CSV table of C-alpha atoms in Angstrom, one decimal:
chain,number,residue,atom,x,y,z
A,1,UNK,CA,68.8,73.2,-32.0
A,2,UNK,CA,65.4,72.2,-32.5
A,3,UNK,CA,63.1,74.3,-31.2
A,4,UNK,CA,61.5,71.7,-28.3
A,5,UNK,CA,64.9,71.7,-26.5
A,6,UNK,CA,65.7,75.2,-27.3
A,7,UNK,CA,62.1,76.2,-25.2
A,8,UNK,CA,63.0,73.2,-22.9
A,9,UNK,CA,66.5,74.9,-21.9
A,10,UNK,CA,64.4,78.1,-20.7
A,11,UNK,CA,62.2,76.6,-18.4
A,12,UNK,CA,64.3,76.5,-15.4
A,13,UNK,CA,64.8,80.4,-16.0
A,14,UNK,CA,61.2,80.9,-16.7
A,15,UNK,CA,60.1,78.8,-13.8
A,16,UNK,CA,62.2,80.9,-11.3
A,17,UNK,CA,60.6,84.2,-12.5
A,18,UNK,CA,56.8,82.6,-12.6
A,19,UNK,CA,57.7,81.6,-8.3
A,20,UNK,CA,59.4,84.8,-7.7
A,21,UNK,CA,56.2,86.7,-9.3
A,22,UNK,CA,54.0,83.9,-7.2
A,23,UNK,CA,55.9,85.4,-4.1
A,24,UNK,CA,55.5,89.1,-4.4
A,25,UNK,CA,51.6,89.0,-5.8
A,26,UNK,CA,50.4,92.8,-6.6
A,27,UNK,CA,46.5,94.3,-7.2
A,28,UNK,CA,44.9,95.7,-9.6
A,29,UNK,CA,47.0,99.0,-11.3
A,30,UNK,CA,49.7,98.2,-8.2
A,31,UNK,CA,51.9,96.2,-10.7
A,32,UNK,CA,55.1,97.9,-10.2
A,33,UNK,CA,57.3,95.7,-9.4
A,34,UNK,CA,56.1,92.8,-11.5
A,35,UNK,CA,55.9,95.0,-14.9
A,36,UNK,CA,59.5,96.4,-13.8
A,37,UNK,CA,61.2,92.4,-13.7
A,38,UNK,CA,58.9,92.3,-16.9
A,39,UNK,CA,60.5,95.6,-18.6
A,40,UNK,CA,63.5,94.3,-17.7
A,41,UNK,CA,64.1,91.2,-18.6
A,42,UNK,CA,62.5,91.8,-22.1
A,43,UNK,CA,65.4,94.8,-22.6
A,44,UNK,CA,68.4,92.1,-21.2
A,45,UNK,CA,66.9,89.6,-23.8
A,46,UNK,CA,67.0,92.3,-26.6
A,47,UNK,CA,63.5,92.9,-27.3
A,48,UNK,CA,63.4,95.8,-29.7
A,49,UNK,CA,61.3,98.0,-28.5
A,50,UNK,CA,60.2,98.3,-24.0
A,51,UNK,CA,58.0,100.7,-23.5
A,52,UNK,CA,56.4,101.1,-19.9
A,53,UNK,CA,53.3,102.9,-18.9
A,54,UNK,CA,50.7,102.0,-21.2
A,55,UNK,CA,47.5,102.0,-19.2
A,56,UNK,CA,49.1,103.1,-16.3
A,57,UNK,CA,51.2,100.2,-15.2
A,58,UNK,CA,51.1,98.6,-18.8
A,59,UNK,CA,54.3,97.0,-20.9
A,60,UNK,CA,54.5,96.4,-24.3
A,61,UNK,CA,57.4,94.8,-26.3
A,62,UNK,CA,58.3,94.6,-29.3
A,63,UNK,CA,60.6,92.0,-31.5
A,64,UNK,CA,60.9,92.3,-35.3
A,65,UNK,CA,61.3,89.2,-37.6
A,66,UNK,CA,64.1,89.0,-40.3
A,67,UNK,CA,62.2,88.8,-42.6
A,68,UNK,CA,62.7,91.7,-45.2
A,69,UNK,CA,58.6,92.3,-45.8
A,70,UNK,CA,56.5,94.4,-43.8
A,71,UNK,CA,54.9,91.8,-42.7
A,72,UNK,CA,51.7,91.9,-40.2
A,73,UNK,CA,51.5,92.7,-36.5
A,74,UNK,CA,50.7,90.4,-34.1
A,75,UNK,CA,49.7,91.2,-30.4
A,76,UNK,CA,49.6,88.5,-27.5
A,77,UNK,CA,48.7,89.5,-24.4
A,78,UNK,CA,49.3,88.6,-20.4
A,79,UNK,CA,47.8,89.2,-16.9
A,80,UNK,CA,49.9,90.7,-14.2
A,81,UNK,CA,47.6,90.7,-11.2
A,82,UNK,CA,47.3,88.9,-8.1
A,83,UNK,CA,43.7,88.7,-6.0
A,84,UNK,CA,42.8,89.9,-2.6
A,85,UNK,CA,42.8,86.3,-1.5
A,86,UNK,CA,45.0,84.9,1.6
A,87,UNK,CA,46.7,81.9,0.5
A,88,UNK,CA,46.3,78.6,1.9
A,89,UNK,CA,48.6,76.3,0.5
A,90,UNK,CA,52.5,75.5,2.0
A,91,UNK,CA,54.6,75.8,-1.0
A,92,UNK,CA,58.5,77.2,-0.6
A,93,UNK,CA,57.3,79.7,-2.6
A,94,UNK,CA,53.9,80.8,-1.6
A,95,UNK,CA,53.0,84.5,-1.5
A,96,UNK,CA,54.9,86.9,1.1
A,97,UNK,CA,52.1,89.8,1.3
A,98,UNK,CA,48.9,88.2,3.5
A,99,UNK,CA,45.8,89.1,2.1
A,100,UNK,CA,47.6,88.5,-1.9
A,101,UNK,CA,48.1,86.0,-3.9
A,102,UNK,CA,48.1,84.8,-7.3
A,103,UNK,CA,45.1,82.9,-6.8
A,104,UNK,CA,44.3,82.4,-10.9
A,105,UNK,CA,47.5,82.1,-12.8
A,106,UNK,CA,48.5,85.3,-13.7
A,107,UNK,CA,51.5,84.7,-12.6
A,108,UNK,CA,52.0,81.7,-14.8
A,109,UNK,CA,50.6,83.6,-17.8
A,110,UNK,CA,53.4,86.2,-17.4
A,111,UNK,CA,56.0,83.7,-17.1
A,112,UNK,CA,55.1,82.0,-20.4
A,113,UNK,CA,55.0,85.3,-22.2
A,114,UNK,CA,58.0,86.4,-21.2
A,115,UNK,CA,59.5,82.5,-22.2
A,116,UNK,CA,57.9,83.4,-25.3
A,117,UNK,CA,59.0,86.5,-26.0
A,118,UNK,CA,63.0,85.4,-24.5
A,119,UNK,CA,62.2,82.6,-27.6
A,120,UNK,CA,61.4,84.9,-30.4
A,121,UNK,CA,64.2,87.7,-29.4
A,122,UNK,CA,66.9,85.1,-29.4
A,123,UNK,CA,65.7,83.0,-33.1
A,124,UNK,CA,63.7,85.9,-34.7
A,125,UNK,CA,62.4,82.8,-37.5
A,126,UNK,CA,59.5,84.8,-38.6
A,127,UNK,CA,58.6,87.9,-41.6
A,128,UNK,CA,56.5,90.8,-39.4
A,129,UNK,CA,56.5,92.1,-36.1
A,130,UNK,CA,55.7,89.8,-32.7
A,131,UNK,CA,54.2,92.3,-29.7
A,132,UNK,CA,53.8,90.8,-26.5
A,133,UNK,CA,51.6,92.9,-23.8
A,134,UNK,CA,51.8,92.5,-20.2
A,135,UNK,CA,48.9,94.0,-19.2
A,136,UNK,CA,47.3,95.5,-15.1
A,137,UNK,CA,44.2,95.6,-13.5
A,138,UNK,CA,42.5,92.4,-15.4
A,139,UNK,CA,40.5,91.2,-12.2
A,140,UNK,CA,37.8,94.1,-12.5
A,141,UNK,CA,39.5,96.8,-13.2
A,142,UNK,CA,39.4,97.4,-16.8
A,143,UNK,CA,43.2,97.7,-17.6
A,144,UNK,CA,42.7,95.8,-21.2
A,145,UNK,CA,40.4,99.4,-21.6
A,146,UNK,CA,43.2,101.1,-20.4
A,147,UNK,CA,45.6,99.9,-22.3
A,148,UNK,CA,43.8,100.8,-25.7
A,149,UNK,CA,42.5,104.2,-24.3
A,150,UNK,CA,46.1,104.5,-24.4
A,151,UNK,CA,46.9,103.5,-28.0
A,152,UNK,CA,47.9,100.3,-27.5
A,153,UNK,CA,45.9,99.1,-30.9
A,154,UNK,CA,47.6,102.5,-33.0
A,155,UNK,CA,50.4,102.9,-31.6
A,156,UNK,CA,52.3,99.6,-32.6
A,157,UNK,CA,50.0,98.7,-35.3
A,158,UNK,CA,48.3,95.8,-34.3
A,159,UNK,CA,46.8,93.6,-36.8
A,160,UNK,CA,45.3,91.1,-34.8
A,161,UNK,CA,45.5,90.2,-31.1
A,162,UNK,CA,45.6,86.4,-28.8
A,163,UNK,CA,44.8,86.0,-25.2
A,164,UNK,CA,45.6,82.7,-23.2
A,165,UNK,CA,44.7,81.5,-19.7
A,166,UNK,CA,45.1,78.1,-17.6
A,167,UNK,CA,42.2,76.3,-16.9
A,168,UNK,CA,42.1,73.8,-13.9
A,169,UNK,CA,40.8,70.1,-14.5
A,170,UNK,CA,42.0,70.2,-18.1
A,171,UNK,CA,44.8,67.8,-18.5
A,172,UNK,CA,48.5,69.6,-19.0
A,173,UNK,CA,48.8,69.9,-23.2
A,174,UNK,CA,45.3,70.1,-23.4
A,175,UNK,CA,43.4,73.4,-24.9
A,176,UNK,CA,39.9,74.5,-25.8
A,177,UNK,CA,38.4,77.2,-28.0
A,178,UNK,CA,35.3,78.2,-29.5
A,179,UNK,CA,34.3,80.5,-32.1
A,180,UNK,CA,31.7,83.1,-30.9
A,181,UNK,CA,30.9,83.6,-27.8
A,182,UNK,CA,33.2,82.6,-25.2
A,183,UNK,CA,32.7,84.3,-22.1
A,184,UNK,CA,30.1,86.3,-20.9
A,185,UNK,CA,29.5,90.4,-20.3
A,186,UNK,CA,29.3,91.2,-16.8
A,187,UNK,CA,27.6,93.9,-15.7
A,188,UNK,CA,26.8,95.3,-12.5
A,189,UNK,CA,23.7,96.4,-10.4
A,190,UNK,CA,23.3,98.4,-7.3
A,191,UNK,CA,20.0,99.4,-6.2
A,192,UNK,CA,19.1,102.0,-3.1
A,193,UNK,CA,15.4,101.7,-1.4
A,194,UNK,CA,14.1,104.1,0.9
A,195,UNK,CA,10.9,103.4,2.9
A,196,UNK,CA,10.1,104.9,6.6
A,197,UNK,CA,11.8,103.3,9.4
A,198,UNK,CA,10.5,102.4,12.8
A,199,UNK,CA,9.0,100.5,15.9
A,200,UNK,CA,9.4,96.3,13.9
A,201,UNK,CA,5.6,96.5,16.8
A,202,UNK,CA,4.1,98.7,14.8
A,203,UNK,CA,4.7,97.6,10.6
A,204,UNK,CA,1.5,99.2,9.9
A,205,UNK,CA,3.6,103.0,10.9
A,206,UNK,CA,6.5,102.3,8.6
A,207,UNK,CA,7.1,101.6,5.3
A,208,UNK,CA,9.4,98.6,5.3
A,209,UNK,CA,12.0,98.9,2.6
A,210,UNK,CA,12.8,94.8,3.6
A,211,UNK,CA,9.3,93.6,2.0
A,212,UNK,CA,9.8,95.9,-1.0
A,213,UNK,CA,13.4,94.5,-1.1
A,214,UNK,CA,12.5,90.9,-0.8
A,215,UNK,CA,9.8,91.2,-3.6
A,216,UNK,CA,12.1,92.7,-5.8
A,217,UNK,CA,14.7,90.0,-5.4
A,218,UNK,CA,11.8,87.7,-6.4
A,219,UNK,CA,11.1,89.6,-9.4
A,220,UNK,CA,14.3,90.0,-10.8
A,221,UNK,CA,14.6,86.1,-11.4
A,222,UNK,CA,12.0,86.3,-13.7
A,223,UNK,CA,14.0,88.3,-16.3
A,224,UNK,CA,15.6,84.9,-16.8
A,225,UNK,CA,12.7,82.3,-16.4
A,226,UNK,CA,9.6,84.8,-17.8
A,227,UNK,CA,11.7,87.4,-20.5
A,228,UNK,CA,14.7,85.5,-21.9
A,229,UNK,CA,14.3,82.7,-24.6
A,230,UNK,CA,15.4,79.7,-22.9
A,231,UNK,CA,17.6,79.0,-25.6
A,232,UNK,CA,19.8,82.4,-24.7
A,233,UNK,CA,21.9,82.1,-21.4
A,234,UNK,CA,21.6,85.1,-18.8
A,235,UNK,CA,22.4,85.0,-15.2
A,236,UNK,CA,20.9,87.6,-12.8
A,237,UNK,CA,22.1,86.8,-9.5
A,238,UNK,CA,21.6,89.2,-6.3
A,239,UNK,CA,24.7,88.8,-4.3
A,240,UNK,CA,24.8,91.5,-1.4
A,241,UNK,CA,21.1,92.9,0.4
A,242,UNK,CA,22.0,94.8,3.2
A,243,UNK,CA,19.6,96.1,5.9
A,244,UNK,CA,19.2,97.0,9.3
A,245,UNK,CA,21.3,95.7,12.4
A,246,UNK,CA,18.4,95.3,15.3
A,247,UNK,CA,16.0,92.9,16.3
A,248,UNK,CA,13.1,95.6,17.0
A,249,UNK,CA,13.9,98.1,13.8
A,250,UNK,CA,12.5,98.0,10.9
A,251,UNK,CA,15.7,100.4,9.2
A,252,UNK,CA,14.7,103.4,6.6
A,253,UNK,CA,16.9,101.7,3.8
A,254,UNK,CA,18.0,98.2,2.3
A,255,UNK,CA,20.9,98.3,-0.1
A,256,UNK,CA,21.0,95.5,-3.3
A,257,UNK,CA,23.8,94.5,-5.4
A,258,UNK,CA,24.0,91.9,-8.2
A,259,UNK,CA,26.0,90.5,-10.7
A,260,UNK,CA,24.2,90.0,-14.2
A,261,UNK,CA,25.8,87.8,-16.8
A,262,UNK,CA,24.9,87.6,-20.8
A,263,UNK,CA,26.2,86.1,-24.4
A,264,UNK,CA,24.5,88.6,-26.4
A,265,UNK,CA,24.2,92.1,-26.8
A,266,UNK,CA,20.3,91.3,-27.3
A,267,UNK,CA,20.1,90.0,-23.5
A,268,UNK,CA,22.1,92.8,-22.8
A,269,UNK,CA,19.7,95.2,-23.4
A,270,UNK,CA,17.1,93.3,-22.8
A,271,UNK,CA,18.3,92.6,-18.9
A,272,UNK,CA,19.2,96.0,-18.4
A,273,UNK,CA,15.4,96.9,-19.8
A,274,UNK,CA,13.5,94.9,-17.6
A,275,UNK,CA,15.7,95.5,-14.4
A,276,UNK,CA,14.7,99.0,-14.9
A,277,UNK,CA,11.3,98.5,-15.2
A,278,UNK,CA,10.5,95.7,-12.6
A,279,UNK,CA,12.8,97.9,-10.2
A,280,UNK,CA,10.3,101.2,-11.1
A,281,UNK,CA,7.1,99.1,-11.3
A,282,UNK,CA,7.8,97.7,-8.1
A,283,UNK,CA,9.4,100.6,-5.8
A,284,UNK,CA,6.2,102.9,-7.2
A,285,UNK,CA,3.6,99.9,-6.0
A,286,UNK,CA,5.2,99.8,-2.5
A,287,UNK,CA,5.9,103.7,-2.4
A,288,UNK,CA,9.6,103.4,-2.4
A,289,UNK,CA,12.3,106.4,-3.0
A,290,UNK,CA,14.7,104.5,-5.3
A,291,UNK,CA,18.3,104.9,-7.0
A,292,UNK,CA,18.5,102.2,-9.8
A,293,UNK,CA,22.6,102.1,-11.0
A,294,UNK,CA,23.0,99.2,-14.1
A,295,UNK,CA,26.6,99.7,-14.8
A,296,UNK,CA,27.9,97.7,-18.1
A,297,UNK,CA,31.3,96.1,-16.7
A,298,UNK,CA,33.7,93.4,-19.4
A,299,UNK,CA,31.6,93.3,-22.7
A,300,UNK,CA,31.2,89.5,-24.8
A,301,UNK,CA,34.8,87.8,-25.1
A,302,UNK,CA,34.0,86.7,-28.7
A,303,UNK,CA,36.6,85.2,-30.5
A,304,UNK,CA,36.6,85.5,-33.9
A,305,UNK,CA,35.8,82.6,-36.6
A,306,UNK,CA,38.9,82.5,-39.1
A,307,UNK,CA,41.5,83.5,-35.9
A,308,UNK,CA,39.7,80.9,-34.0
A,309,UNK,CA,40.2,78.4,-36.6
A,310,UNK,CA,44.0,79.4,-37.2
A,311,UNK,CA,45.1,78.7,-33.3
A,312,UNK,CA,43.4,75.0,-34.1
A,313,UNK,CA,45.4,74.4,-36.5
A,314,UNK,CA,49.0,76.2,-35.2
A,315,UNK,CA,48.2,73.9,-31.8
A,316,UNK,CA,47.5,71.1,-34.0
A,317,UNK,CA,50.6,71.3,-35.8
A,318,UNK,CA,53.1,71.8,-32.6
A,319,UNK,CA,51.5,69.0,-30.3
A,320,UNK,CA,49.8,67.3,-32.6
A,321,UNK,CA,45.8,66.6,-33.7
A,322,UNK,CA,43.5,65.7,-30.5
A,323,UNK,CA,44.8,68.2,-28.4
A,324,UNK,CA,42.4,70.9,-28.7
A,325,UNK,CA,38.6,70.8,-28.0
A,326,UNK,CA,36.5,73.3,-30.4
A,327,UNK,CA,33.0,71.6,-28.8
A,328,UNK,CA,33.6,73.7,-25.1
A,329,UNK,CA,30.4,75.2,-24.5
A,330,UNK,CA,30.7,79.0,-23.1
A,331,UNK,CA,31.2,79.9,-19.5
A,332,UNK,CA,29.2,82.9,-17.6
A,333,UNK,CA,32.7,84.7,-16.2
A,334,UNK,CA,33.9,87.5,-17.8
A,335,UNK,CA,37.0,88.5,-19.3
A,336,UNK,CA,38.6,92.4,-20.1
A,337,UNK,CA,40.5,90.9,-23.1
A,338,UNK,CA,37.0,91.1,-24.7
A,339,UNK,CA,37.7,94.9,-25.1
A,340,UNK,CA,40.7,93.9,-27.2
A,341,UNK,CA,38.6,91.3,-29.5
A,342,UNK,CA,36.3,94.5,-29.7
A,343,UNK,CA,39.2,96.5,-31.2
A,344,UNK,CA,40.8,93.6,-33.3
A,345,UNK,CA,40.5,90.2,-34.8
A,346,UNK,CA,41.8,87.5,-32.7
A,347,UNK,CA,40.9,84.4,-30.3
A,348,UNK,CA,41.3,83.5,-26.5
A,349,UNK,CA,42.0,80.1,-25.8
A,350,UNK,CA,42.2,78.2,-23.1
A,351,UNK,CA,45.4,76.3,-21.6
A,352,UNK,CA,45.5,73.2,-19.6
A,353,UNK,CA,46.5,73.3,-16.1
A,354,UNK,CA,45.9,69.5,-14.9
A,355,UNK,CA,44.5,68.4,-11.7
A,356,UNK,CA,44.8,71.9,-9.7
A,357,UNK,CA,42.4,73.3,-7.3
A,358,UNK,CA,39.6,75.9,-9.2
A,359,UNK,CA,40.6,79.4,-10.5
A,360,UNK,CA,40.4,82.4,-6.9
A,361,UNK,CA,40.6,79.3,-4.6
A,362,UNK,CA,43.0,79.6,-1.8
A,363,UNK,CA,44.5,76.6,-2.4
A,364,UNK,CA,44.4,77.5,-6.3
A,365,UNK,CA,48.4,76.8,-7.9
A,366,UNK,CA,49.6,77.4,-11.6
A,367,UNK,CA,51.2,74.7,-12.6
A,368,UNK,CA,54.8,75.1,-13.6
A,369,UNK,CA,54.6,71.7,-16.3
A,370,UNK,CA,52.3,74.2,-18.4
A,371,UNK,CA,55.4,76.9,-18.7
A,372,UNK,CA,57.2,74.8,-21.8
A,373,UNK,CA,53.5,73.9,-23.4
A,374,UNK,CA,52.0,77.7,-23.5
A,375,UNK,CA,55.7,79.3,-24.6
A,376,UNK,CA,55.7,76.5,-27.3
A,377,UNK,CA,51.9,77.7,-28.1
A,378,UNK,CA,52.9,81.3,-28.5
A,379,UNK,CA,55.8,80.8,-30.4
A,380,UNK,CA,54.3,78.6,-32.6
A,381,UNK,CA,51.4,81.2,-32.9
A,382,UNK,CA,53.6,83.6,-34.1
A,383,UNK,CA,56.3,81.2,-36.3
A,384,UNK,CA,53.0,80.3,-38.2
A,385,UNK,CA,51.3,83.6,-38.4
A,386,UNK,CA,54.5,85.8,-39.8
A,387,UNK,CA,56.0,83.0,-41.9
A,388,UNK,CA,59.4,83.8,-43.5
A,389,UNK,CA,59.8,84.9,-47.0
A,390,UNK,CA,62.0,83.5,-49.7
């Protein structure tokens, strides 16, 4: 059978375990029931190797080719969790937990692994080894890290390494990639000030903390307008400043967080220099006790030039030339599969998911016409990776 109807007899099945996994949405390292209907469905469709527990809530499978060479090792990797977002949509199978929901597609990555993975178990038309990881914790916390902390990269011998995800507003068998620099590093600031409270009659008694505060704030843009070649892309955006609660206090302390967003591990640096020193310069001038916490989060998703180039052309040869856009400029969100690209070669493309509402929105849906197109992807991926030998 050729291999179009073969993945288009799966959908159905796929479909039902993407809604059921839509229904029951988990957080973070909480994936346990998701990564057990994921262990288990890889062992029923006799996947060669299930083991659970890698970075904590973690699955890996394995299926070998029949091929008699060694062969390489190729990883592909999927999200498991949901995000602390109520849903707002009135689908039959919407999310049954308030407060949870699979509000960017995880859900629908998942799905198409498994379909993938179902796909390659069952035909096996390749020479190597075909791992597929089902990974926790992408939305902030890390569990690509974990994954490798736990030998993920060693352990099965991983040669090189793909990521996927749906992207809303690009048509449904549409992709994008980019070599380079795809997504950027996000790291984290959270700054303490502590002045001297008092009477908000008598400002010349205290020393506000909300003037210091407010002129920092200011300051901190300039790292982008005054220090950064315009030419390099950095974001520095202050996204929490917390002080006081009465009309007639001035308070002791103001709290700051911020989110600060780079391409480069020169900006890098460079905006975690200057926050330090505009942060020092500045709390010193207006007599400030200060904590100053810059805490690198997701590093640079940088894809890698030749495996960039190779998912062109496998996506060009399964849906034909046209379908993939290698112009896509970079986007400022952050991704933990970048800490996989640090440990191996590999790419991370981008999957259309048609006229949807934008990824963490409420009303945000993956859209189950993608299932066939990204299991086709992967399978492809791997058909053209491990080829056969005579």
């Amino acid at each position: 059978m050729p291999k179009a109807e073969v993945i288009a007899a799966l959908a159905p099945e796929i479909t039902a375990i993407r809604r059921d996994l839509h229904r029951h949405p988990e957080l973070m390292y909480d994936v346990h029931r998701t990564a057990g209907i994921v262990a288990q469905k890889l062992t029923e469709w006799g996947v060669d190797e299930v083991v659970t527990g890698i970075g904590r809530t973690g699955v890996v499978g394995v299926i070998k080719g029949k091929g008699q060479g060694a062969g390489k090792v190729i990883a592909m990797r999927a999200d498991m969790d949901a995000l602390p977002i109520h849903e707002e949509t009135n689908l039959e199978h919407r999310s049954t937990i308030p407060g949870k929901m699979h509000a960017c597609g995880h859900d629908g990555h998942t799905a198409m692994l498994l379909g993938a993975a179902k796909y390659l178990a069952e035909t096996r038309d390749f020479d190597g080894t075909a791992v597929v990881v089902f990974q926790p914790a992408e939305e902030g916390g890390a569990g690509a890290k974990a994954m490798i902390d736990d030998g993920l990269m060693s352990r099965f011998g991983v040669h090189e390494v793909y990521g996927m995800h749906n992207k809303p507003g690009l048509p449904i068998g549409q992709f994008d990639v980019r070599k380079g620099p795809t997504m950027a590093a996000a790291d984290r600031l959270h700054i303490k000030i502590e002045g001297k409270g008092g009477h908000a009659a008598a400002p010349h008694r205290v020393n506000d903390p909300i003037v210091a505060a407010c002129q920092l704030v200011t300051a901190l843009q300039t790292i982008s307008s005054r220090n950064a070649d315009p030419l390099d892309s950095i974001v520095v955006s202050v996204t929490a400043l917390n002080a006081g609660e009465a009309f007639n206090v001035i308070p002791q302390t103001v709290e700051i967080k911020g989110s600060i967003r780079t391409l480069t591990p020169e900006m890098r640096d460079l905006a975690e220099k200057r926050v330090t020193e505009i942060t020092e310069g500045l709390m010193t001038a207006f007599g400030m006790t200060y904590s100053c916490e810059y805490h690198r989060g997701y590093p640079v998703t940088f894809n890698h030039a030749a495996q960039a180039e190779f998912v062109v052309g496998t996506i060009d040869a399964a849906f034909g030339e046209g379908k993939v856009d290698t112009s896509v400029p970079p986007t400022m969100g952050s991704e933990d599969f970048s800490y996989m690209l640090e440990e191996r070669p590999g790419a991370f493309i981008n999957i259309g998911n048609g006229d949807s509402a934008g990824l963490h929105h409420p009303a945000y849906e993956f859209n189950d016409e993608v299932i066939p197109v990204g299991v086709t992807y992967w399978a492809n991926l791997i058909e053209t990776a491990l080829p056969r030998q005579a």
